[in-house]
Amino acid sequence: MRHPGSASLFVRWREWAAPVWIGCNFSAWMRLLIRNRFAVHWSRWHYAVLYTLVSVVNSCLGLLQNIVFARRVANTRIADPPVFIVGHWRTGTTLLHELLVLDDRHIGPTGYECVAPQHFLLTERFAPLVGFMVSKHRAMDNMDSSLYHPQEDEFVWVMQGQPSPYLTLAFPNRPPEHERYLDLEQLTAQELEAWKRPLYRFVQQLYFRHRKTVILKNPNHSFRMKVLLDIFPQAKFIHIVRDPYVVYPSSIHLLKSLSRVHSLQKPIFEGLDERVLATYVDLYRKVDEGRALVDPSRFYELRYEELIDDPEGQLRRLYDHLGLGDFEQYLPRLRQYLADHEHYATNTYELTAEQRAVLDDRWGEVIDRYGYRVPAASRQIS
């Protein structure tokens, strides 16, 4: 199997895509601008004006959805515990998410649902009207993209003005925003409860709409497993790992690509390498802590490379371990998807000897634990 997406690695033209802030409500958008002293680059001011107008519409639609649906959503019992896909960015979390939501017993929040959490119950039928605002391919790896593809739930907090580390994407040249909201350890009890509410409500909304097991993918949740278990005590977790010598350059590329698309400034990427190096170590420490809190029957770990080589075998074992249902019922859809995407090629990267030495030093424990330490002469980075 090859990684899914478009048949070509690079697109010869640049596809236009609206920065994600178009989903913010008015208070979220204003707080973002004020907190960053309106440091919008002159070339992005047309976005600022447009989003101010759209944010008012988002707020009005949010109020209307609350009137129409709030009571019914609040009375919805989540009968099936959600499944969380965790792992470092660029380890294959998106691929795994897309594969699992092929099963019609599962639902993953779409791009529209994540960017419009305050009114998607009311407006999702009109999503095709704004589909032109989304690139047909992801900026960082050319995977297929649309408002209907599964998306990270981290944007649920962003769009509603709740603190999130992803807000740094808007103004990447200013100090990082809301770093305390990565692992949540330093939050007050009041702040923590305020963080939990949007997630529980969002899962309720998805379950109210679809009545299926909700599968969420969010690398940030790798730091938050303890809190996720407080919200959903019977939640299941899937941790995917990938060659660190690929994850490092791919993560750098990811952050640069996202900043170029979604930043309201001209990003200079100061301190980017160090941030990636440090976050990686912290993430695996928190995954280890979280794993210890989960019943082993509700935690499954797999390697990206093995998923690529044998998707049917790996997913069958995952289904059996987590009790996700009859795998044979899901298999025809999986096989069709794999056939449709068999020609996709992943990005390739080359590390310098100096970069490799840094990774050996800083990430050596994780590299050794998962068996990725291979002599440089025999390694191909892709």
mmCIF file of C-alpha atoms in Angstrom:
data_model
loop_
_atom_site.group_PDB
_atom_site.id
_atom_site.type_symbol
_atom_site.label_atom_id
_atom_site.label_comp_id
_atom_site.label_asym_id
_atom_site.label_seq_id
_atom_site.Cartn_x
_atom_site.Cartn_y
_atom_site.Cartn_z
ATOM 1 C CA MET A 1 0.000 0.000 0.000
ATOM 2 C CA ARG A 2 1.115 3.546 -0.685
ATOM 3 C CA HIS A 3 0.049 6.619 1.242
ATOM 4 C CA PRO A 4 -3.348 7.894 -0.001
ATOM 5 C CA GLY A 5 -3.889 11.108 -1.868
ATOM 6 C CA SER A 6 -3.481 12.498 -5.334
ATOM 7 C CA ALA A 7 -1.530 10.514 -7.898
ATOM 8 C CA SER A 8 1.091 13.221 -8.299
ATOM 9 C CA LEU A 9 3.457 14.413 -5.604
ATOM 10 C CA PHE A 10 3.365 18.084 -6.455
ATOM 11 C CA VAL A 11 0.703 20.196 -8.058
ATOM 12 C CA ARG A 12 1.961 22.454 -10.823
ATOM 13 C CA TRP A 13 -0.314 25.277 -9.827
ATOM 14 C CA ARG A 14 -0.919 26.844 -6.457
ATOM 15 C CA GLU A 15 -4.437 26.107 -5.253
ATOM 16 C CA TRP A 16 -6.129 28.880 -3.365
ATOM 17 C CA ALA A 17 -7.366 28.182 0.140
ATOM 18 C CA ALA A 18 -8.859 30.516 2.709
ATOM 19 C CA PRO A 19 -7.030 30.643 6.046
ATOM 20 C CA VAL A 20 -8.861 28.674 8.700
ATOM 21 C CA TRP A 21 -9.819 31.754 10.738
ATOM 22 C CA ILE A 22 -12.859 32.210 8.510
ATOM 23 C CA GLY A 23 -14.712 29.955 10.961
ATOM 24 C CA CYS A 24 -14.165 32.157 14.038
ATOM 25 C CA ASN A 25 -17.088 33.766 15.762
ATOM 26 C CA PHE A 26 -16.894 37.510 16.366
ATOM 27 C CA SER A 27 -15.570 37.387 19.931
ATOM 28 C CA ALA A 28 -12.923 34.792 19.031
ATOM 29 C CA TRP A 29 -11.724 36.826 16.046
ATOM 30 C CA MET A 30 -11.597 40.106 17.945
ATOM 31 C CA ARG A 31 -9.718 38.580 20.869
ATOM 32 C CA LEU A 32 -7.193 37.082 18.466
ATOM 33 C CA LEU A 33 -6.537 40.448 16.810
ATOM 34 C CA ILE A 34 -6.438 42.463 20.021
ATOM 35 C CA ARG A 35 -4.172 39.986 21.836
ATOM 36 C CA ASN A 36 -1.703 40.244 18.970
ATOM 37 C CA ARG A 37 -2.015 44.037 18.640
ATOM 38 C CA PHE A 38 -3.478 43.831 15.148
ATOM 39 C CA ALA A 39 -0.035 42.832 13.818
ATOM 40 C CA VAL A 40 -1.497 41.823 10.456
ATOM 41 C CA HIS A 41 0.832 42.124 7.484
ATOM 42 C CA TRP A 42 -0.411 44.605 4.864
ATOM 43 C CA SER A 43 -0.773 41.772 2.340
ATOM 44 C CA ARG A 44 -3.239 39.994 4.674
ATOM 45 C CA TRP A 45 -5.471 42.934 5.591
ATOM 46 C CA HIS A 46 -8.127 41.927 3.070
ATOM 47 C CA TYR A 47 -8.509 38.721 5.088
ATOM 48 C CA ALA A 48 -8.841 40.689 8.314
ATOM 49 C CA VAL A 49 -11.640 42.814 6.876
ATOM 50 C CA LEU A 50 -13.428 39.834 5.337
ATOM 51 C CA TYR A 51 -13.168 37.707 8.467
ATOM 52 C CA THR A 52 -14.505 40.483 10.659
ATOM 53 C CA LEU A 53 -17.669 40.514 8.573
ATOM 54 C CA VAL A 54 -17.916 36.717 8.376
ATOM 55 C CA SER A 55 -17.329 36.379 12.133
ATOM 56 C CA VAL A 56 -20.494 38.360 12.788
ATOM 57 C CA VAL A 57 -22.417 35.934 10.581
ATOM 58 C CA ASN A 58 -20.830 32.968 12.410
ATOM 59 C CA SER A 59 -21.904 34.396 15.762
ATOM 60 C CA CYS A 60 -25.475 34.934 14.590
ATOM 61 C CA LEU A 61 -25.680 31.424 13.176
ATOM 62 C CA GLY A 62 -24.249 30.099 16.431
ATOM 63 C CA LEU A 63 -26.997 31.771 18.416
ATOM 64 C CA LEU A 64 -29.624 30.362 16.072
ATOM 65 C CA GLN A 65 -28.209 26.833 16.309
ATOM 66 C CA ASN A 66 -28.231 27.137 20.079
ATOM 67 C CA ILE A 67 -31.914 28.045 20.017
ATOM 68 C CA VAL A 68 -32.836 25.195 17.672
ATOM 69 C CA PHE A 69 -30.590 22.380 18.871
ATOM 70 C CA ALA A 70 -29.115 23.108 22.327
ATOM 71 C CA ARG A 71 -31.679 21.192 24.377
ATOM 72 C CA ARG A 72 -31.731 18.151 22.100
ATOM 73 C CA VAL A 73 -27.927 17.979 22.007
ATOM 74 C CA ALA A 74 -27.677 18.372 25.790
ATOM 75 C CA ASN A 75 -30.098 15.452 26.234
ATOM 76 C CA THR A 76 -28.088 13.194 23.922
ATOM 77 C CA ARG A 77 -26.412 10.293 25.677
ATOM 78 C CA ILE A 78 -23.146 9.231 24.064
ATOM 79 C CA ALA A 79 -23.777 5.488 24.006
ATOM 80 C CA ASP A 80 -20.505 4.553 22.271
ATOM 81 C CA PRO A 81 -17.254 5.805 23.821
ATOM 82 C CA PRO A 82 -15.122 7.824 21.395
ATOM 83 C CA VAL A 83 -11.865 6.575 19.923
ATOM 84 C CA PHE A 84 -8.855 8.923 20.028
ATOM 85 C CA ILE A 85 -6.012 8.634 17.529
ATOM 86 C CA VAL A 86 -2.867 10.051 19.100
ATOM 87 C CA GLY A 87 0.711 10.373 17.962
ATOM 88 C CA HIS A 88 3.171 13.008 16.850
ATOM 89 C CA TRP A 89 2.372 15.157 13.848
ATOM 90 C CA ARG A 90 3.354 13.492 10.548
ATOM 91 C CA THR A 91 3.271 9.954 11.942
ATOM 92 C CA GLY A 92 0.262 8.897 9.880
ATOM 93 C CA THR A 93 -2.565 10.025 12.162
ATOM 94 C CA THR A 94 -4.481 11.491 9.226
ATOM 95 C CA LEU A 95 -4.090 8.336 7.170
ATOM 96 C CA LEU A 96 -5.331 6.187 10.046
ATOM 97 C CA HIS A 97 -8.245 8.549 10.647
ATOM 98 C CA GLU A 98 -9.326 8.354 7.017
ATOM 99 C CA LEU A 99 -9.064 4.563 6.990
ATOM 100 C CA LEU A 100 -11.128 4.081 10.147
ATOM 101 C CA VAL A 101 -13.958 6.409 9.157
ATOM 102 C CA LEU A 102 -14.478 4.374 5.984
ATOM 103 C CA ASP A 103 -16.394 2.032 8.288
ATOM 104 C CA ASP A 104 -20.004 3.224 8.207
ATOM 105 C CA ARG A 105 -20.301 2.433 11.928
ATOM 106 C CA HIS A 106 -17.806 5.217 12.642
ATOM 107 C CA ILE A 107 -17.827 8.968 12.129
ATOM 108 C CA GLY A 108 -14.917 11.386 12.101
ATOM 109 C CA PRO A 109 -15.642 15.114 12.239
ATOM 110 C CA THR A 110 -15.332 16.687 8.817
ATOM 111 C CA GLY A 111 -13.419 19.844 8.007
ATOM 112 C CA TYR A 112 -16.689 21.745 7.943
ATOM 113 C CA GLU A 113 -17.815 20.407 11.320
ATOM 114 C CA CYS A 114 -14.486 21.328 12.923
ATOM 115 C CA VAL A 115 -14.295 24.820 11.419
ATOM 116 C CA ALA A 116 -17.971 25.578 12.032
ATOM 117 C CA PRO A 117 -18.637 23.854 15.384
ATOM 118 C CA GLN A 118 -20.999 26.593 16.497
ATOM 119 C CA HIS A 119 -23.454 26.187 13.619
ATOM 120 C CA PHE A 120 -22.736 23.046 11.529
ATOM 121 C CA LEU A 121 -25.916 21.330 12.729
ATOM 122 C CA LEU A 122 -27.808 24.183 11.132
ATOM 123 C CA THR A 123 -25.713 24.885 8.042
ATOM 124 C CA GLU A 124 -23.862 21.726 6.998
ATOM 125 C CA ARG A 125 -26.250 21.106 4.099
ATOM 126 C CA PHE A 126 -24.963 24.349 2.570
ATOM 127 C CA ALA A 127 -21.270 23.394 2.879
ATOM 128 C CA PRO A 128 -20.924 22.789 -0.904
ATOM 129 C CA LEU A 129 -21.487 26.518 -1.436
ATOM 130 C CA VAL A 130 -18.205 27.336 0.339
ATOM 131 C CA GLY A 131 -16.194 24.363 -0.891
ATOM 132 C CA PHE A 132 -14.205 26.630 -3.220
ATOM 133 C CA MET A 133 -12.470 28.110 -0.173
ATOM 134 C CA VAL A 134 -10.662 24.845 0.510
ATOM 135 C CA SER A 135 -7.704 23.586 -1.500
ATOM 136 C CA LYS A 136 -8.187 20.204 -3.140
ATOM 137 C CA HIS A 137 -4.836 19.104 -1.684
ATOM 138 C CA ARG A 138 -3.146 19.632 1.668
ATOM 139 C CA ALA A 139 -0.328 22.169 1.564
ATOM 140 C CA MET A 140 2.199 19.975 3.365
ATOM 141 C CA ASP A 141 1.891 16.662 1.525
ATOM 142 C CA ASN A 142 -0.585 16.947 -1.360
ATOM 143 C CA MET A 143 -3.064 14.519 0.218
ATOM 144 C CA ASP A 144 -6.624 15.000 -0.991
ATOM 145 C CA SER A 145 -8.496 17.609 1.012
ATOM 146 C CA SER A 146 -12.020 19.004 1.199
ATOM 147 C CA LEU A 147 -14.610 20.145 3.690
ATOM 148 C CA TYR A 148 -15.806 16.528 3.836
ATOM 149 C CA HIS A 149 -12.494 14.904 4.749
ATOM 150 C CA PRO A 150 -11.974 14.128 8.462
ATOM 151 C CA GLN A 151 -10.232 16.902 10.363
ATOM 152 C CA GLU A 152 -8.604 17.603 13.714
ATOM 153 C CA ASP A 153 -10.960 18.616 16.487
ATOM 154 C CA GLU A 154 -8.434 21.156 17.852
ATOM 155 C CA PHE A 155 -10.129 23.764 15.670
ATOM 156 C CA VAL A 156 -13.272 23.435 17.801
ATOM 157 C CA TRP A 157 -11.585 25.505 20.507
ATOM 158 C CA VAL A 158 -9.998 27.926 18.038
ATOM 159 C CA MET A 159 -13.235 28.844 16.284
ATOM 160 C CA GLN A 160 -15.042 29.566 19.543
ATOM 161 C CA GLY A 161 -12.341 31.704 21.110
ATOM 162 C CA GLN A 162 -11.054 29.071 23.518
ATOM 163 C CA PRO A 163 -7.293 28.884 24.172
ATOM 164 C CA SER A 164 -5.329 26.579 21.867
ATOM 165 C CA PRO A 165 -1.673 26.303 20.827
ATOM 166 C CA TYR A 166 -2.869 26.371 17.210
ATOM 167 C CA LEU A 167 -3.655 30.073 17.555
ATOM 168 C CA THR A 168 0.083 30.643 17.123
ATOM 169 C CA LEU A 169 -0.433 29.882 13.424
ATOM 170 C CA ALA A 170 -2.194 33.231 12.998
ATOM 171 C CA PHE A 171 0.737 35.309 14.271
ATOM 172 C CA PRO A 172 3.800 33.021 14.148
ATOM 173 C CA ASN A 173 6.300 35.863 14.553
ATOM 174 C CA ARG A 174 4.912 36.766 17.970
ATOM 175 C CA PRO A 175 5.472 34.719 21.150
ATOM 176 C CA PRO A 176 3.694 31.322 21.102
ATOM 177 C CA GLU A 177 0.128 31.412 22.352
ATOM 178 C CA HIS A 178 -1.444 29.313 25.070
ATOM 179 C CA GLU A 179 1.377 26.807 25.546
ATOM 180 C CA ARG A 180 -0.254 25.826 28.860
ATOM 181 C CA TYR A 181 -3.114 24.369 26.837
ATOM 182 C CA LEU A 182 -0.961 21.695 25.245
ATOM 183 C CA ASP A 183 -0.670 19.328 28.222
ATOM 184 C CA LEU A 184 -3.225 21.174 30.424
ATOM 185 C CA GLU A 185 -1.158 20.438 33.546
ATOM 186 C CA GLN A 186 -0.833 24.066 34.629
ATOM 187 C CA LEU A 187 -4.480 25.038 34.242
ATOM 188 C CA THR A 188 -6.605 26.032 37.190
ATOM 189 C CA ALA A 189 -9.619 23.873 37.989
ATOM 190 C CA GLN A 190 -11.862 26.512 36.432
ATOM 191 C CA GLU A 191 -9.759 26.730 33.266
ATOM 192 C CA LEU A 192 -9.714 22.960 32.933
ATOM 193 C CA GLU A 193 -13.489 22.670 33.189
ATOM 194 C CA ALA A 194 -13.848 25.433 30.594
ATOM 195 C CA TRP A 195 -11.558 23.442 28.275
ATOM 196 C CA LYS A 196 -13.476 20.190 28.754
ATOM 197 C CA ARG A 197 -16.916 21.585 27.941
ATOM 198 C CA PRO A 198 -16.368 22.333 24.209
ATOM 199 C CA LEU A 199 -14.999 18.833 23.588
ATOM 200 C CA TYR A 200 -17.850 17.040 25.326
ATOM 201 C CA ARG A 201 -20.411 19.243 23.600
ATOM 202 C CA PHE A 202 -18.776 18.662 20.202
ATOM 203 C CA VAL A 203 -18.843 14.882 20.623
ATOM 204 C CA GLN A 204 -22.465 15.168 21.715
ATOM 205 C CA GLN A 205 -23.242 17.168 18.580
ATOM 206 C CA LEU A 206 -21.580 14.575 16.360
ATOM 207 C CA TYR A 207 -23.343 11.704 18.102
ATOM 208 C CA PHE A 208 -26.668 13.555 17.940
ATOM 209 C CA ARG A 209 -26.238 14.045 14.199
ATOM 210 C CA HIS A 210 -24.812 10.645 13.215
ATOM 211 C CA ARG A 211 -25.465 8.126 16.052
ATOM 212 C CA LYS A 212 -22.131 6.434 15.343
ATOM 213 C CA THR A 213 -18.890 5.888 17.222
ATOM 214 C CA VAL A 214 -16.926 9.134 17.059
ATOM 215 C CA ILE A 215 -13.278 8.827 16.065
ATOM 216 C CA LEU A 216 -11.144 11.883 16.795
ATOM 217 C CA LYS A 217 -7.640 12.566 15.520
ATOM 218 C CA ASN A 218 -5.584 15.269 17.182
ATOM 219 C CA PRO A 219 -1.819 15.098 17.879
ATOM 220 C CA ASN A 220 -2.316 17.607 20.708
ATOM 221 C CA HIS A 221 -4.394 14.984 22.518
ATOM 222 C CA SER A 222 -1.227 12.908 22.896
ATOM 223 C CA PHE A 223 -0.454 15.253 25.805
ATOM 224 C CA ARG A 224 -3.966 15.090 27.275
ATOM 225 C CA MET A 225 -4.891 11.460 27.749
ATOM 226 C CA LYS A 226 -5.468 11.851 31.479
ATOM 227 C CA VAL A 227 -7.961 14.666 30.917
ATOM 228 C CA LEU A 228 -9.633 12.823 28.038
ATOM 229 C CA LEU A 229 -10.217 9.887 30.377
ATOM 230 C CA ASP A 230 -11.796 12.250 32.903
ATOM 231 C CA ILE A 231 -14.284 13.306 30.225
ATOM 232 C CA PHE A 232 -14.771 9.880 28.611
ATOM 233 C CA PRO A 233 -13.734 7.162 31.121
ATOM 234 C CA GLN A 234 -14.287 4.340 28.605
ATOM 235 C CA ALA A 235 -12.504 6.041 25.697
ATOM 236 C CA LYS A 236 -10.233 3.978 23.455
ATOM 237 C CA PHE A 237 -6.843 5.112 22.197
ATOM 238 C CA ILE A 238 -4.765 4.294 19.128
ATOM 239 C CA HIS A 239 -1.141 5.443 19.136
ATOM 240 C CA ILE A 240 0.714 5.443 15.831
ATOM 241 C CA VAL A 241 4.498 5.874 15.575
ATOM 242 C CA ARG A 242 6.750 6.520 12.590
ATOM 243 C CA ASP A 243 10.460 6.701 11.784
ATOM 244 C CA PRO A 244 11.746 9.759 13.717
ATOM 245 C CA TYR A 245 14.247 10.502 10.946
ATOM 246 C CA VAL A 246 11.242 11.108 8.684
ATOM 247 C CA VAL A 247 9.042 12.777 11.295
ATOM 248 C CA TYR A 248 11.566 15.541 12.002
ATOM 249 C CA PRO A 249 11.935 17.040 8.484
ATOM 250 C CA SER A 250 8.284 16.351 7.741
ATOM 251 C CA SER A 251 7.221 18.254 10.878
ATOM 252 C CA ILE A 252 9.365 21.234 9.910
ATOM 253 C CA HIS A 253 7.798 21.181 6.456
ATOM 254 C CA LEU A 254 4.317 20.909 7.973
ATOM 255 C CA LEU A 255 4.691 23.963 10.181
ATOM 256 C CA LYS A 256 6.180 26.061 7.409
ATOM 257 C CA SER A 257 3.425 25.043 4.986
ATOM 258 C CA LEU A 258 0.623 25.751 7.462
ATOM 259 C CA SER A 259 2.117 29.112 8.423
ATOM 260 C CA ARG A 260 2.349 30.202 4.804
ATOM 261 C CA VAL A 261 -1.323 29.388 4.240
ATOM 262 C CA HIS A 262 -2.902 30.434 7.534
ATOM 263 C CA SER A 263 -0.613 33.123 8.937
ATOM 264 C CA LEU A 264 -1.729 36.739 9.059
ATOM 265 C CA GLN A 265 1.949 37.713 8.971
ATOM 266 C CA LYS A 266 4.941 36.906 6.781
ATOM 267 C CA PRO A 267 6.411 34.065 8.878
ATOM 268 C CA ILE A 268 10.137 34.083 9.641
ATOM 269 C CA PHE A 269 10.172 30.688 11.446
ATOM 270 C CA GLU A 270 12.454 31.792 14.264
ATOM 271 C CA GLY A 271 13.101 28.954 16.746
ATOM 272 C CA LEU A 272 11.110 26.446 14.689
ATOM 273 C CA ASP A 273 13.696 23.644 14.766
ATOM 274 C CA GLU A 274 14.117 23.803 18.523
ATOM 275 C CA ARG A 275 10.366 23.813 19.094
ATOM 276 C CA VAL A 276 9.987 20.613 17.074
ATOM 277 C CA LEU A 277 12.905 18.944 18.849
ATOM 278 C CA ALA A 278 11.609 19.784 22.332
ATOM 279 C CA THR A 279 7.936 19.022 21.690
ATOM 280 C CA TYR A 280 8.730 15.534 20.406
ATOM 281 C CA VAL A 281 10.369 14.453 23.659
ATOM 282 C CA ASP A 282 7.555 15.919 25.754
ATOM 283 C CA LEU A 283 4.911 14.207 23.636
ATOM 284 C CA TYR A 284 6.317 10.718 24.126
ATOM 285 C CA ARG A 285 6.687 11.329 27.853
ATOM 286 C CA LYS A 286 3.004 12.251 28.074
ATOM 287 C CA VAL A 287 1.915 9.289 25.927
ATOM 288 C CA ASP A 288 3.768 6.975 28.335
ATOM 289 C CA GLU A 289 2.020 8.586 31.294
ATOM 290 C CA GLY A 290 -1.366 8.317 29.589
ATOM 291 C CA ARG A 291 -0.884 4.720 28.526
ATOM 292 C CA ALA A 292 -0.415 3.743 32.177
ATOM 293 C CA LEU A 293 -3.905 5.097 32.953
ATOM 294 C CA VAL A 294 -5.735 3.188 30.222
ATOM 295 C CA ASP A 295 -6.889 -0.405 30.468
ATOM 296 C CA PRO A 296 -4.651 -2.328 28.022
ATOM 297 C CA SER A 297 -7.735 -3.594 26.210
ATOM 298 C CA ARG A 298 -8.540 0.005 25.247
ATOM 299 C CA PHE A 299 -5.065 1.023 24.038
ATOM 300 C CA TYR A 300 -3.489 -0.093 20.778
ATOM 301 C CA GLU A 301 -0.155 0.892 19.271
ATOM 302 C CA LEU A 302 1.042 0.395 15.702
ATOM 303 C CA ARG A 303 3.811 1.510 13.391
ATOM 304 C CA TYR A 304 3.153 3.587 10.298
ATOM 305 C CA GLU A 305 5.510 1.501 8.191
ATOM 306 C CA GLU A 306 3.681 -1.714 9.075
ATOM 307 C CA LEU A 307 0.321 -0.093 8.329
ATOM 308 C CA ILE A 308 1.588 0.891 4.877
ATOM 309 C CA ASP A 309 3.021 -2.574 4.170
ATOM 310 C CA ASP A 310 0.018 -4.557 5.403
ATOM 311 C CA PRO A 311 -3.043 -2.359 5.961
ATOM 312 C CA GLU A 312 -5.538 -5.217 6.092
ATOM 313 C CA GLY A 313 -3.529 -7.223 8.605
ATOM 314 C CA GLN A 314 -2.743 -4.241 10.831
ATOM 315 C CA LEU A 315 -6.303 -2.957 10.863
ATOM 316 C CA ARG A 316 -7.716 -6.426 11.490
ATOM 317 C CA ARG A 317 -5.530 -6.721 14.595
ATOM 318 C CA LEU A 318 -6.550 -3.228 15.682
ATOM 319 C CA TYR A 319 -10.249 -4.084 15.306
ATOM 320 C CA ASP A 320 -9.848 -7.311 17.256
ATOM 321 C CA HIS A 321 -7.929 -5.667 20.091
ATOM 322 C CA LEU A 322 -10.244 -2.683 20.566
ATOM 323 C CA GLY A 323 -13.474 -4.511 19.770
ATOM 324 C CA LEU A 324 -14.469 -2.163 16.953
ATOM 325 C CA GLY A 325 -16.871 -4.643 15.369
ATOM 326 C CA ASP A 326 -16.955 -7.099 12.497
ATOM 327 C CA PHE A 327 -13.885 -6.432 10.357
ATOM 328 C CA GLU A 328 -15.320 -8.335 7.391
ATOM 329 C CA GLN A 329 -18.172 -5.836 7.155
ATOM 330 C CA TYR A 330 -15.601 -3.031 6.832
ATOM 331 C CA LEU A 331 -13.172 -4.840 4.519
ATOM 332 C CA PRO A 332 -14.820 -4.116 1.121
ATOM 333 C CA ARG A 333 -14.715 -0.355 1.726
ATOM 334 C CA LEU A 334 -11.123 -0.562 2.882
ATOM 335 C CA ARG A 335 -10.064 -2.489 -0.215
ATOM 336 C CA GLN A 336 -11.820 -0.035 -2.523
ATOM 337 C CA TYR A 337 -10.094 2.915 -0.838
ATOM 338 C CA LEU A 338 -6.682 1.298 -1.092
ATOM 339 C CA ALA A 339 -7.234 0.553 -4.776
ATOM 340 C CA ASP A 340 -8.307 4.141 -5.437
ATOM 341 C CA HIS A 341 -5.168 5.553 -3.796
ATOM 342 C CA GLU A 342 -2.511 3.040 -4.749
ATOM 343 C CA HIS A 343 -0.473 5.473 -6.859
ATOM 344 C CA TYR A 344 0.154 8.145 -4.249
ATOM 345 C CA ALA A 345 3.810 8.887 -3.444
ATOM 346 C CA THR A 346 4.980 10.417 -0.172
ATOM 347 C CA ASN A 347 7.291 13.395 0.143
ATOM 348 C CA THR A 348 10.995 12.603 0.375
ATOM 349 C CA TYR A 349 13.573 14.303 2.592
ATOM 350 C CA GLU A 350 17.320 14.254 3.079
ATOM 351 C CA LEU A 351 18.957 14.819 6.450
ATOM 352 C CA THR A 352 22.431 16.197 6.869
ATOM 353 C CA ALA A 353 24.928 14.351 9.061
ATOM 354 C CA GLU A 354 24.601 17.171 11.582
ATOM 355 C CA GLN A 355 20.804 16.890 11.723
ATOM 356 C CA ARG A 356 21.035 13.133 12.152
ATOM 357 C CA ALA A 357 23.485 13.564 15.023
ATOM 358 C CA VAL A 358 21.133 16.013 16.732
ATOM 359 C CA LEU A 359 18.245 13.554 16.449
ATOM 360 C CA ASP A 360 20.391 10.711 17.759
ATOM 361 C CA ASP A 361 21.230 12.873 20.777
ATOM 362 C CA ARG A 362 17.856 14.482 21.491
ATOM 363 C CA TRP A 363 15.473 11.709 20.400
ATOM 364 C CA GLY A 364 17.702 8.697 20.971
ATOM 365 C CA GLU A 365 15.512 7.100 23.639
ATOM 366 C CA VAL A 366 12.453 7.022 21.378
ATOM 367 C CA ILE A 367 14.511 5.977 18.352
ATOM 368 C CA ASP A 368 15.864 2.983 20.245
ATOM 369 C CA ARG A 369 12.583 2.046 21.911
ATOM 370 C CA TYR A 370 10.809 1.646 18.592
ATOM 371 C CA GLY A 371 13.756 0.146 16.737
ATOM 372 C CA TYR A 372 14.419 2.942 14.284
ATOM 373 C CA ARG A 373 18.168 3.311 14.753
ATOM 374 C CA VAL A 374 19.563 2.301 11.368
ATOM 375 C CA PRO A 375 23.021 3.152 9.972
ATOM 376 C CA ALA A 376 22.862 6.359 7.932
ATOM 377 C CA ALA A 377 24.314 4.701 4.848
ATOM 378 C CA SER A 378 21.372 2.300 4.575
ATOM 379 C CA ARG A 379 18.563 4.780 5.301
ATOM 380 C CA GLN A 380 16.258 6.366 2.741
ATOM 381 C CA ILE A 381 14.180 9.237 4.030
ATOM 382 C CA SER A 382 10.635 9.414 2.657
#
